[in-house]
Amino acid sequence: MDKTFQKFPRAGVDLSPLGFELRADAAPYFCTPKGARILGWAGVDGIHYCTVRGSGSRIFAVSPMNAAPECVHPIAESSEDFLRLLLACGDAAVLEQSWQWDEAQFSAFLNENPPTDEQKAALSELSRRMRLTPMPKPWRYLRALQASFPPAEKPSPRLAQREAFDCGLLLSPRSRGRFREELAFEKSFDWVGRHWLVPAAYVCGKGLAIDFCMRAEADELRAFMQKWKLSPENDDCAAFSQEDQLLLDAENPLALSFTPTLTVNGKTLHVSERASASFHPCFPDRETPLAPLMRRYHLSDAFGWVVTCAWFPWNGRRPADVHSIELSLRRTPAPLPGPRFTVRAPGDAFRFTHPYTGTEHTLTALSLEAQTLPETAFGRGFPTHFTLLRFALDPEPTEPVLISDTRESDRPVRPETIKSASSARAVGVIGGADGPTALFVSGGAHTACSALRFSPDTRDIEWRATFEASPRDDFSLSLL
């Protein structure tokens, strides 16, 4: 941690209103440069700020959601310059995004997003306690710094990229830039109604990566598009209801959830990271990041394809030689939306049939309580009021049942980090800031939380049942 930033807790300077949070953890992202020392976090989209070994005191912004190679940009030559830029701009987000703006756009953003009262107080405290003044002409400073730092000199990401396969996803292993060996398989097989190709494994010092290529028939994709009236202009999930989005995922020929496991030289390896990208034959003119891999693996553009890269770290020391690889695949069925219902008081009941088991269940409300989260649960600017539903299920389901509010939560006033709850048995709101909240099981009691509101919700809550199934359709294959 930079010594200047270490002073903040002792000096009582809180930069979180300015988009710069200190954290005890410093887990890197796939695009975090090698040799990085993480200084702080924006609290949204994984954005973080760091110095890099060999680059002196220069500070970089790392933005995992940007398409490579725009994930890393220098924003200050020193921590003092960084703080003076904050004083001039009012928010670290301005510095992180500055690389894509000209001077007029930069000035327009500042004019359209003046500091809030909370930010003004933080800026005043920063200036007083650190005895700093705002950076004059901040855009010119940033532009000169970034212009003197060409892409070729950017710090190398932790994960090396393979081929030109650059789609901003985690599609390369922790190889320090090079694979030690490529093991060609060219294995093909049929599983869960799809044709698959596993072309090769890429062996590295930290583990190995495997690409799984799943094929979808063009006729099946066309039928799916016709049923849902999809087109290049109408494929945004925001145009569909929550139930329809679940059905789209369940029926999409290019969507299938699976978990791979490897046994290498007799040792079991579990997947730790993976990412996917797809090609759709009905949209041949749409740019696809799969083009280099489709050429490499000779994947015909007459079909739809999903390529999933899975990364398996070694279980212990790296073997001197890989002489056997056994693959196991397990499918996780997609969640299916169920009926909506309302319970207004204890004793109200609702009957439904689980589509995966065919069993009829009765949900009986035990209590409905208006509750309020402490402000420290998520952070300032988040809604905190919700309704807690406790209920019984008869008979107890053998497969998961998810109960959620059909309406979305109120949007936060400003994006902040959602802090981890100290106990999942105490707070059952998962993702409640941005969407419907979900069922969890606490101490044996079935519980569901409504969406979060800024004020107590006086309307009847319409709940929805969503059904899941345990993993099934296991498959095994010898790769090597």
CSV table of C-alpha atoms in Angstrom, one decimal:
chain,number,residue,atom,x,y,z
A,1,MET,CA,0.0,0.0,0.0
A,2,ASP,CA,1.3,3.5,-0.9
A,3,LYS,CA,2.4,5.4,2.2
A,4,THR,CA,0.3,8.4,1.3
A,5,PHE,CA,-2.8,6.2,1.1
A,6,GLN,CA,-1.9,4.6,4.4
A,7,LYS,CA,-2.2,7.9,6.1
A,8,PHE,CA,-5.9,8.2,5.4
A,9,PRO,CA,-7.3,6.1,8.2
A,10,ARG,CA,-5.0,7.9,10.7
A,11,ALA,CA,-5.8,11.3,9.3
A,12,GLY,CA,-9.5,10.6,9.2
A,13,VAL,CA,-9.7,11.2,5.5
A,14,ASP,CA,-12.4,9.1,3.8
A,15,LEU,CA,-12.1,9.0,0.0
A,16,SER,CA,-15.0,6.6,-0.6
A,17,PRO,CA,-17.4,9.5,-1.5
A,18,LEU,CA,-14.9,10.3,-4.2
A,19,GLY,CA,-14.9,6.8,-5.7
A,20,PHE,CA,-11.8,5.5,-4.0
A,21,GLU,CA,-12.2,2.9,-1.2
A,22,LEU,CA,-9.6,1.2,0.9
A,23,ARG,CA,-10.1,-2.5,1.4
A,24,ALA,CA,-8.4,-5.2,3.5
A,25,ASP,CA,-8.5,-7.6,0.5
A,26,ALA,CA,-6.6,-7.1,-2.7
A,27,ALA,CA,-7.6,-9.9,-4.9
A,28,PRO,CA,-6.5,-9.2,-8.5
A,29,TYR,CA,-8.6,-9.5,-11.7
A,30,PHE,CA,-7.5,-11.2,-14.9
A,31,CYS,CA,-6.4,-7.8,-16.3
A,32,THR,CA,-4.6,-6.6,-13.2
A,33,PRO,CA,-1.0,-6.0,-14.3
A,34,LYS,CA,1.8,-8.3,-13.1
A,35,GLY,CA,3.6,-6.9,-10.1
A,36,ALA,CA,0.6,-4.7,-9.2
A,37,ARG,CA,0.1,-3.3,-5.7
A,38,ILE,CA,-3.6,-2.5,-5.4
A,39,LEU,CA,-4.2,0.9,-3.7
A,40,GLY,CA,-8.0,1.3,-3.8
A,41,TRP,CA,-11.3,0.3,-5.4
A,42,ALA,CA,-14.0,2.3,-7.2
A,43,GLY,CA,-16.7,0.0,-5.7
A,44,VAL,CA,-18.3,-0.8,-9.0
A,45,ASP,CA,-17.5,-3.1,-12.0
A,46,GLY,CA,-14.3,-4.3,-10.3
A,47,ILE,CA,-12.5,-1.0,-11.1
A,48,HIS,CA,-9.3,-0.6,-9.0
A,49,TYR,CA,-6.2,1.5,-8.8
A,50,CYS,CA,-2.6,0.3,-8.4
A,51,THR,CA,1.1,0.9,-8.8
A,52,VAL,CA,3.1,-1.5,-10.8
A,53,ARG,CA,6.6,-2.9,-10.0
A,54,GLY,CA,9.1,-1.2,-12.4
A,55,SER,CA,6.8,1.8,-13.1
A,56,GLY,CA,7.9,3.9,-10.1
A,57,SER,CA,5.1,5.7,-8.3
A,58,ARG,CA,2.9,6.0,-11.3
A,59,ILE,CA,-0.8,5.1,-10.6
A,60,PHE,CA,-2.9,3.1,-13.1
A,61,ALA,CA,-6.6,2.6,-13.3
A,62,VAL,CA,-7.7,-1.0,-14.1
A,63,SER,CA,-11.1,-1.4,-15.6
A,64,PRO,CA,-12.1,-5.1,-16.1
A,65,MET,CA,-15.3,-4.2,-18.0
A,66,ASN,CA,-13.4,-2.4,-20.8
A,67,ALA,CA,-12.6,-4.3,-23.9
A,68,ALA,CA,-8.9,-5.2,-24.1
A,69,PRO,CA,-6.4,-3.5,-24.6
A,70,GLU,CA,-8.2,-0.6,-22.9
A,71,CYS,CA,-8.4,-2.3,-19.4
A,72,VAL,CA,-5.3,-0.4,-18.0
A,73,HIS,CA,-4.5,3.3,-18.2
A,74,PRO,CA,-2.1,5.5,-16.3
A,75,ILE,CA,-3.8,8.3,-14.5
A,76,ALA,CA,-1.2,10.0,-12.3
A,77,GLU,CA,2.6,10.1,-11.9
A,78,SER,CA,2.4,9.9,-8.1
A,79,SER,CA,0.0,9.6,-5.3
A,80,GLU,CA,0.2,13.4,-4.7
A,81,ASP,CA,-0.8,14.1,-8.3
A,82,PHE,CA,-3.6,11.6,-8.0
A,83,LEU,CA,-5.0,13.4,-4.9
A,84,ARG,CA,-4.6,16.8,-6.6
A,85,LEU,CA,-6.5,15.4,-9.6
A,86,LEU,CA,-9.3,14.2,-7.3
A,87,LEU,CA,-9.5,17.7,-5.9
A,88,ALA,CA,-9.8,19.2,-9.4
A,89,CYS,CA,-12.3,16.6,-10.7
A,90,GLY,CA,-14.3,15.6,-7.7
A,91,ASP,CA,-14.5,11.9,-8.4
A,92,ALA,CA,-12.0,9.1,-9.4
A,93,ALA,CA,-14.4,7.9,-12.1
A,94,VAL,CA,-13.5,11.0,-14.1
A,95,LEU,CA,-9.8,10.0,-14.1
A,96,GLU,CA,-10.6,6.4,-14.9
A,97,GLN,CA,-12.7,7.3,-18.0
A,98,SER,CA,-10.6,10.2,-19.2
A,99,TRP,CA,-8.7,8.2,-21.8
A,100,GLN,CA,-11.7,8.1,-24.1
A,101,TRP,CA,-12.6,11.8,-24.0
A,102,ASP,CA,-11.4,14.9,-25.7
A,103,GLU,CA,-11.2,18.1,-23.8
A,104,ALA,CA,-14.7,19.3,-24.6
A,105,GLN,CA,-16.2,15.9,-23.5
A,106,PHE,CA,-14.1,16.0,-20.3
A,107,SER,CA,-15.3,19.5,-19.5
A,108,ALA,CA,-18.9,18.6,-20.3
A,109,PHE,CA,-18.8,15.6,-18.0
A,110,LEU,CA,-17.5,17.8,-15.1
A,111,ASN,CA,-20.2,20.4,-15.8
A,112,GLU,CA,-23.0,17.8,-15.9
A,113,ASN,CA,-21.8,16.0,-12.8
A,114,PRO,CA,-20.8,18.6,-10.2
A,115,PRO,CA,-19.7,17.2,-6.8
A,116,THR,CA,-22.5,16.3,-4.3
A,117,ASP,CA,-22.6,17.9,-0.8
A,118,GLU,CA,-21.0,14.7,0.5
A,119,GLN,CA,-18.2,14.9,-2.1
A,120,LYS,CA,-17.7,18.6,-1.4
A,121,ALA,CA,-17.2,17.8,2.3
A,122,ALA,CA,-14.7,15.0,1.5
A,123,LEU,CA,-12.8,17.3,-0.9
A,124,SER,CA,-12.5,20.0,1.7
A,125,GLU,CA,-11.3,17.5,4.3
A,126,LEU,CA,-8.8,16.1,1.8
A,127,SER,CA,-7.4,19.5,1.0
A,128,ARG,CA,-7.2,20.6,4.6
A,129,ARG,CA,-5.6,17.5,6.1
A,130,MET,CA,-3.2,16.6,3.3
A,131,ARG,CA,-2.4,20.3,2.5
A,132,LEU,CA,-2.9,20.0,-1.2
A,133,THR,CA,-4.4,22.2,-3.9
A,134,PRO,CA,-6.3,21.1,-7.0
A,135,MET,CA,-4.4,20.2,-10.1
A,136,PRO,CA,-4.5,23.0,-12.7
A,137,LYS,CA,-5.8,21.9,-16.2
A,138,PRO,CA,-6.4,18.3,-15.2
A,139,TRP,CA,-7.4,17.1,-18.7
A,140,ARG,CA,-4.1,18.4,-20.2
A,141,TYR,CA,-2.2,16.6,-17.4
A,142,LEU,CA,-4.0,13.3,-18.1
A,143,ARG,CA,-3.8,13.6,-21.9
A,144,ALA,CA,0.0,14.3,-21.7
A,145,LEU,CA,0.6,11.4,-19.4
A,146,GLN,CA,-1.4,8.9,-21.5
A,147,ALA,CA,0.0,10.2,-24.8
A,148,SER,CA,3.5,9.5,-23.4
A,149,PHE,CA,2.6,6.0,-22.5
A,150,PRO,CA,1.9,4.0,-25.7
A,151,PRO,CA,0.0,0.7,-25.6
A,152,ALA,CA,3.2,-1.3,-26.2
A,153,GLU,CA,4.5,0.0,-22.9
A,154,LYS,CA,1.4,-0.9,-20.9
A,155,PRO,CA,2.0,-3.4,-18.0
A,156,SER,CA,1.4,-7.0,-19.0
A,157,PRO,CA,-1.9,-8.4,-17.7
A,158,ARG,CA,-1.7,-11.3,-15.3
A,159,LEU,CA,-3.3,-13.6,-17.8
A,160,ALA,CA,-1.6,-14.0,-21.2
A,161,GLN,CA,-3.9,-13.9,-24.2
A,162,ARG,CA,-3.9,-16.7,-26.8
A,163,GLU,CA,-4.0,-15.9,-30.5
A,164,ALA,CA,-6.0,-12.7,-31.2
A,165,PHE,CA,-8.8,-14.0,-29.0
A,166,ASP,CA,-9.5,-10.6,-27.4
A,167,CYS,CA,-13.0,-10.2,-26.2
A,168,GLY,CA,-12.5,-8.8,-22.8
A,169,LEU,CA,-13.2,-12.2,-21.2
A,170,LEU,CA,-11.1,-14.5,-19.1
A,171,LEU,CA,-10.0,-16.8,-21.8
A,172,SER,CA,-6.4,-17.4,-21.0
A,173,PRO,CA,-4.6,-19.2,-18.2
A,174,ARG,CA,-2.2,-17.9,-15.6
A,175,SER,CA,0.8,-18.7,-17.7
A,176,ARG,CA,3.1,-15.7,-17.3
A,177,GLY,CA,2.7,-15.1,-21.0
A,178,ARG,CA,3.5,-18.5,-22.5
A,179,PHE,CA,2.2,-22.0,-22.6
A,180,ARG,CA,4.7,-24.7,-21.9
A,181,GLU,CA,2.9,-27.3,-24.1
A,182,GLU,CA,-0.1,-27.8,-26.2
A,183,LEU,CA,-1.8,-31.2,-26.1
A,184,ALA,CA,-3.9,-31.8,-29.2
A,185,PHE,CA,-7.0,-34.1,-28.7
A,186,GLU,CA,-9.5,-33.3,-31.5
A,187,LYS,CA,-12.0,-35.2,-29.4
A,188,SER,CA,-15.6,-35.0,-30.5
A,189,PHE,CA,-18.8,-36.4,-28.9
A,190,ASP,CA,-22.5,-35.9,-28.5
A,191,TRP,CA,-24.0,-34.9,-25.1
A,192,VAL,CA,-27.3,-33.4,-24.0
A,193,GLY,CA,-28.5,-33.0,-27.6
A,194,ARG,CA,-25.4,-31.1,-28.7
A,195,HIS,CA,-22.3,-32.0,-30.7
A,196,TRP,CA,-19.0,-31.1,-28.9
A,197,LEU,CA,-15.4,-30.6,-29.8
A,198,VAL,CA,-12.5,-30.6,-27.3
A,199,PRO,CA,-9.6,-29.7,-29.5
A,200,ALA,CA,-6.7,-29.3,-27.1
A,201,ALA,CA,-5.3,-28.5,-23.6
A,202,TYR,CA,-2.8,-25.8,-23.0
A,203,VAL,CA,-0.3,-26.7,-20.2
A,204,CYS,CA,1.3,-24.0,-18.1
A,205,GLY,CA,3.3,-23.7,-14.9
A,206,LYS,CA,0.2,-22.9,-12.8
A,207,GLY,CA,-2.3,-25.3,-14.4
A,208,LEU,CA,-3.9,-26.0,-17.7
A,209,ALA,CA,-6.7,-24.6,-19.9
A,210,ILE,CA,-9.2,-26.4,-22.1
A,211,ASP,CA,-11.5,-25.0,-24.8
A,212,PHE,CA,-15.0,-26.6,-25.0
A,213,CYS,CA,-16.7,-26.0,-28.3
A,214,MET,CA,-20.5,-26.7,-28.3
A,215,ARG,CA,-22.3,-26.7,-31.6
A,216,ALA,CA,-25.9,-25.7,-32.2
A,217,GLU,CA,-27.9,-26.5,-35.4
A,218,ALA,CA,-28.8,-23.5,-37.5
A,219,ASP,CA,-32.4,-24.7,-38.0
A,220,GLU,CA,-32.9,-25.0,-34.2
A,221,LEU,CA,-31.5,-21.4,-33.8
A,222,ARG,CA,-33.9,-20.1,-36.4
A,223,ALA,CA,-36.9,-21.7,-34.8
A,224,PHE,CA,-35.9,-20.3,-31.4
A,225,MET,CA,-35.6,-16.8,-33.0
A,226,GLN,CA,-38.9,-17.1,-34.7
A,227,LYS,CA,-40.7,-18.2,-31.6
A,228,TRP,CA,-39.4,-15.2,-29.6
A,229,LYS,CA,-39.5,-12.8,-32.6
A,230,LEU,CA,-35.8,-12.1,-32.1
A,231,SER,CA,-33.7,-10.1,-34.6
A,232,PRO,CA,-30.4,-8.1,-34.5
A,233,GLU,CA,-32.5,-5.1,-33.5
A,234,ASN,CA,-34.6,-7.0,-30.9
A,235,ASP,CA,-32.3,-9.2,-28.8
A,236,ASP,CA,-32.0,-7.1,-25.7
A,237,CYS,CA,-33.2,-8.9,-22.6
A,238,ALA,CA,-34.5,-5.7,-21.2
A,239,ALA,CA,-37.4,-6.0,-23.7
A,240,PHE,CA,-38.6,-9.2,-22.0
A,241,SER,CA,-40.3,-9.9,-18.7
A,242,GLN,CA,-38.4,-11.6,-15.9
A,243,GLU,CA,-40.2,-14.9,-16.6
A,244,ASP,CA,-39.6,-14.6,-20.3
A,245,GLN,CA,-35.9,-14.0,-19.7
A,246,LEU,CA,-35.7,-17.3,-17.7
A,247,LEU,CA,-37.5,-19.1,-20.4
A,248,LEU,CA,-35.2,-17.6,-23.0
A,249,ASP,CA,-32.2,-18.9,-21.1
A,250,ALA,CA,-33.8,-22.3,-20.7
A,251,GLU,CA,-34.7,-22.6,-24.4
A,252,ASN,CA,-31.7,-20.9,-26.1
A,253,PRO,CA,-29.7,-23.5,-28.1
A,254,LEU,CA,-26.6,-21.5,-27.3
A,255,ALA,CA,-27.1,-21.5,-23.6
A,256,LEU,CA,-26.2,-24.5,-21.5
A,257,SER,CA,-24.7,-24.6,-18.0
A,258,PHE,CA,-22.2,-27.3,-17.3
A,259,THR,CA,-19.3,-28.0,-14.9
A,260,PRO,CA,-16.2,-29.8,-16.1
A,261,THR,CA,-13.8,-31.7,-13.9
A,262,LEU,CA,-10.5,-33.2,-14.9
A,263,THR,CA,-8.4,-36.1,-13.6
A,264,VAL,CA,-4.8,-35.5,-14.6
A,265,ASN,CA,-2.3,-38.3,-13.9
A,266,GLY,CA,-4.8,-39.6,-11.3
A,267,LYS,CA,-5.3,-36.3,-9.5
A,268,THR,CA,-8.6,-34.5,-9.6
A,269,LEU,CA,-8.5,-30.9,-10.9
A,270,HIS,CA,-11.5,-28.5,-10.4
A,271,VAL,CA,-12.3,-25.6,-12.6
A,272,SER,CA,-11.5,-22.2,-11.0
A,273,GLU,CA,-12.2,-19.7,-13.8
A,274,ARG,CA,-13.9,-19.8,-17.1
A,275,ALA,CA,-15.6,-17.6,-19.7
A,276,SER,CA,-17.5,-18.1,-22.9
A,277,ALA,CA,-18.2,-16.4,-26.2
A,278,SER,CA,-20.5,-17.4,-29.0
A,279,PHE,CA,-21.1,-17.2,-32.8
A,280,HIS,CA,-24.6,-17.0,-34.3
A,281,PRO,CA,-25.0,-18.1,-38.0
A,282,CYS,CA,-28.2,-16.1,-38.3
A,283,PHE,CA,-26.1,-12.9,-37.7
A,284,PRO,CA,-23.1,-13.6,-40.0
A,285,ASP,CA,-22.3,-9.9,-40.3
A,286,ARG,CA,-22.2,-9.3,-36.5
A,287,GLU,CA,-18.6,-9.0,-35.3
A,288,THR,CA,-17.6,-12.0,-33.1
A,289,PRO,CA,-14.6,-12.5,-30.9
A,290,LEU,CA,-14.6,-16.2,-31.8
A,291,ALA,CA,-13.3,-15.6,-35.4
A,292,PRO,CA,-9.7,-16.4,-34.6
A,293,LEU,CA,-10.6,-19.6,-32.7
A,294,MET,CA,-13.1,-20.7,-35.3
A,295,ARG,CA,-10.3,-20.5,-37.9
A,296,ARG,CA,-7.9,-22.3,-35.5
A,297,TYR,CA,-10.3,-25.1,-34.7
A,298,HIS,CA,-11.9,-25.2,-38.2
A,299,LEU,CA,-15.4,-24.5,-36.8
A,300,SER,CA,-17.9,-24.2,-39.6
A,301,ASP,CA,-19.9,-20.9,-39.7
A,302,ALA,CA,-22.9,-22.9,-40.9
A,303,PHE,CA,-23.6,-23.7,-37.2
A,304,GLY,CA,-23.9,-21.8,-34.0
A,305,TRP,CA,-21.0,-22.2,-31.6
A,306,VAL,CA,-20.2,-21.5,-28.0
A,307,VAL,CA,-16.6,-21.8,-26.9
A,308,THR,CA,-16.0,-22.0,-23.2
A,309,CYS,CA,-12.4,-21.8,-21.9
A,310,ALA,CA,-12.0,-23.4,-18.5
A,311,TRP,CA,-8.9,-23.0,-16.3
A,312,PHE,CA,-7.8,-25.8,-14.0
A,313,PRO,CA,-5.0,-24.9,-11.5
A,314,TRP,CA,-2.7,-27.8,-10.5
A,315,ASN,CA,-3.6,-29.7,-7.4
A,316,GLY,CA,-0.2,-29.5,-5.7
A,317,ARG,CA,3.0,-29.3,-7.7
A,318,ARG,CA,2.9,-29.2,-11.5
A,319,PRO,CA,3.6,-32.7,-12.9
A,320,ALA,CA,6.8,-33.1,-15.0
A,321,ASP,CA,4.8,-34.9,-17.7
A,322,VAL,CA,1.0,-35.1,-18.4
A,323,HIS,CA,0.4,-38.6,-19.5
A,324,SER,CA,-3.4,-39.0,-18.9
A,325,ILE,CA,-6.4,-36.7,-18.8
A,326,GLU,CA,-9.9,-37.9,-18.0
A,327,LEU,CA,-12.8,-35.4,-18.5
A,328,SER,CA,-16.1,-35.4,-16.5
A,329,LEU,CA,-19.0,-33.1,-17.4
A,330,ARG,CA,-22.1,-32.4,-15.3
A,331,ARG,CA,-25.0,-30.4,-16.6
A,332,THR,CA,-27.0,-28.0,-14.4
A,333,PRO,CA,-30.6,-27.6,-15.7
A,334,ALA,CA,-31.7,-24.0,-16.3
A,335,PRO,CA,-34.1,-22.4,-13.8
A,336,LEU,CA,-37.8,-22.5,-14.9
A,337,PRO,CA,-40.2,-19.7,-13.9
A,338,GLY,CA,-43.3,-20.7,-12.1
A,339,PRO,CA,-46.6,-19.1,-11.2
A,340,ARG,CA,-47.1,-15.8,-9.3
A,341,PHE,CA,-49.0,-15.6,-6.1
A,342,THR,CA,-49.9,-13.3,-3.2
A,343,VAL,CA,-50.1,-14.1,0.5
A,344,ARG,CA,-51.4,-11.3,2.8
A,345,ALA,CA,-51.4,-12.8,6.2
A,346,PRO,CA,-50.2,-15.9,8.2
A,347,GLY,CA,-52.1,-19.0,7.2
A,348,ASP,CA,-52.6,-18.0,3.6
A,349,ALA,CA,-51.7,-20.9,1.3
A,350,PHE,CA,-50.6,-21.4,-2.3
A,351,ARG,CA,-50.4,-24.7,-4.2
A,352,PHE,CA,-48.0,-25.4,-7.0
A,353,THR,CA,-46.4,-28.3,-8.9
A,354,HIS,CA,-42.6,-28.6,-9.3
A,355,PRO,CA,-42.0,-29.1,-13.0
A,356,TYR,CA,-38.8,-31.1,-12.5
A,357,THR,CA,-40.3,-33.6,-10.1
A,358,GLY,CA,-44.1,-33.5,-10.8
A,359,THR,CA,-44.7,-33.2,-7.0
A,360,GLU,CA,-47.5,-30.9,-5.8
A,361,HIS,CA,-46.5,-28.7,-2.8
A,362,THR,CA,-48.4,-26.3,-0.6
A,363,LEU,CA,-46.7,-23.1,0.6
A,364,THR,CA,-48.2,-21.7,3.8
A,365,ALA,CA,-47.3,-18.2,5.0
A,366,LEU,CA,-46.1,-18.2,8.7
A,367,SER,CA,-45.4,-14.5,9.0
A,368,LEU,CA,-44.9,-11.3,7.0
A,369,GLU,CA,-42.7,-8.7,8.7
A,370,ALA,CA,-41.7,-5.3,7.6
A,371,GLN,CA,-37.9,-4.9,8.3
A,372,THR,CA,-35.2,-2.4,7.8
A,373,LEU,CA,-31.5,-3.2,7.1
A,374,PRO,CA,-28.9,-1.2,8.9
A,375,GLU,CA,-27.3,1.4,6.7
A,376,THR,CA,-23.9,-0.3,7.1
A,377,ALA,CA,-25.3,-3.5,5.4
A,378,PHE,CA,-24.8,-2.1,1.8
A,379,GLY,CA,-23.6,1.5,2.2
A,380,ARG,CA,-25.1,5.0,1.9
A,381,GLY,CA,-27.5,5.6,-0.8
A,382,PHE,CA,-29.1,2.2,-0.9
A,383,PRO,CA,-32.7,1.3,-0.1
A,384,THR,CA,-33.1,-0.5,3.2
A,385,HIS,CA,-36.8,-1.4,3.7
A,386,PHE,CA,-38.1,-4.8,2.8
A,387,THR,CA,-40.7,-7.4,3.8
A,388,LEU,CA,-39.5,-10.8,5.2
A,389,LEU,CA,-41.7,-13.7,4.4
A,390,ARG,CA,-41.4,-16.9,6.5
A,391,PHE,CA,-43.2,-19.9,5.1
A,392,ALA,CA,-43.5,-23.7,5.3
A,393,LEU,CA,-43.5,-26.1,2.3
A,394,ASP,CA,-45.5,-29.4,2.4
A,395,PRO,CA,-44.0,-31.7,1.5
A,396,GLU,CA,-40.5,-30.5,1.7
A,397,PRO,CA,-39.1,-30.3,-1.9
A,398,THR,CA,-36.3,-32.6,-3.1
A,399,GLU,CA,-35.3,-30.0,-5.7
A,400,PRO,CA,-34.7,-26.3,-5.0
A,401,VAL,CA,-37.6,-23.8,-5.1
A,402,LEU,CA,-36.8,-20.1,-5.3
A,403,ILE,CA,-39.3,-17.5,-4.1
A,404,SER,CA,-38.7,-13.9,-5.3
A,405,ASP,CA,-40.4,-10.5,-5.5
A,406,THR,CA,-41.7,-9.9,-9.1
A,407,ARG,CA,-40.8,-6.2,-8.9
A,408,GLU,CA,-37.3,-4.9,-8.9
A,409,SER,CA,-35.7,-3.0,-6.0
A,410,ASP,CA,-35.4,0.8,-5.9
A,411,ARG,CA,-32.2,1.9,-7.6
A,412,PRO,CA,-29.4,3.2,-5.4
A,413,VAL,CA,-28.9,6.9,-5.3
A,414,ARG,CA,-25.2,6.4,-6.3
A,415,PRO,CA,-23.2,3.2,-7.0
A,416,GLU,CA,-21.2,2.0,-4.0
A,417,THR,CA,-19.7,-1.3,-2.9
A,418,ILE,CA,-22.2,-3.8,-1.5
A,419,LYS,CA,-20.4,-4.9,1.6
A,420,SER,CA,-20.6,-8.5,2.6
A,421,ALA,CA,-23.1,-9.4,5.2
A,422,SER,CA,-21.6,-10.6,8.4
A,423,SER,CA,-23.9,-13.6,8.5
A,424,ALA,CA,-26.1,-15.1,5.8
A,425,ARG,CA,-28.4,-16.3,8.6
A,426,ALA,CA,-29.0,-12.7,9.6
A,427,VAL,CA,-29.4,-11.0,6.2
A,428,GLY,CA,-31.0,-12.8,3.4
A,429,VAL,CA,-30.9,-10.1,0.7
A,430,ILE,CA,-28.7,-11.2,-2.2
A,431,GLY,CA,-28.5,-8.8,-5.1
A,432,GLY,CA,-31.4,-6.8,-3.7
A,433,ALA,CA,-30.0,-3.5,-4.8
A,434,ASP,CA,-30.4,-4.2,-8.4
A,435,GLY,CA,-33.2,-6.7,-8.8
A,436,PRO,CA,-35.6,-9.1,-7.2
A,437,THR,CA,-34.4,-10.7,-4.0
A,438,ALA,CA,-34.2,-14.5,-3.5
A,439,LEU,CA,-35.1,-17.3,-1.2
A,440,PHE,CA,-32.6,-18.7,1.2
A,441,VAL,CA,-32.8,-21.2,4.0
A,442,SER,CA,-31.9,-19.9,7.5
A,443,GLY,CA,-31.6,-22.3,10.4
A,444,GLY,CA,-34.1,-24.7,8.8
A,445,ALA,CA,-36.8,-22.0,8.2
A,446,HIS,CA,-37.8,-21.1,4.7
A,447,THR,CA,-37.4,-17.3,4.2
A,448,ALA,CA,-37.8,-14.9,1.3
A,449,CYS,CA,-37.1,-11.2,1.1
A,450,SER,CA,-39.0,-8.7,-1.0
A,451,ALA,CA,-37.3,-6.1,-3.2
A,452,LEU,CA,-35.7,-3.2,-1.3
A,453,ARG,CA,-37.5,0.1,-1.0
A,454,PHE,CA,-36.5,3.5,0.3
A,455,SER,CA,-39.7,3.6,2.3
A,456,PRO,CA,-41.9,0.8,3.7
A,457,ASP,CA,-43.9,-1.0,1.0
A,458,THR,CA,-47.7,-0.8,1.8
A,459,ARG,CA,-48.8,-2.6,-1.4
A,460,ASP,CA,-49.4,-6.4,-1.6
A,461,ILE,CA,-46.3,-8.1,-2.7
A,462,GLU,CA,-46.6,-10.4,-5.7
A,463,TRP,CA,-44.2,-13.3,-5.4
A,464,ARG,CA,-43.0,-15.7,-8.0
A,465,ALA,CA,-41.8,-19.3,-7.7
A,466,THR,CA,-38.8,-20.4,-9.7
A,467,PHE,CA,-37.8,-24.0,-10.0
A,468,GLU,CA,-34.3,-25.5,-10.2
A,469,ALA,CA,-33.0,-29.1,-10.4
A,470,SER,CA,-29.9,-30.8,-9.1
A,471,PRO,CA,-27.1,-31.3,-11.6
A,472,ARG,CA,-27.7,-34.3,-13.9
A,473,ASP,CA,-26.7,-35.9,-17.2
A,474,ASP,CA,-23.1,-36.8,-16.1
A,475,PHE,CA,-20.7,-37.7,-18.9
A,476,SER,CA,-17.1,-38.9,-18.9
A,477,LEU,CA,-14.5,-39.1,-21.7
A,478,SER,CA,-10.8,-40.0,-21.9
A,479,LEU,CA,-8.9,-37.1,-23.5
A,480,LEU,CA,-5.4,-38.4,-23.2
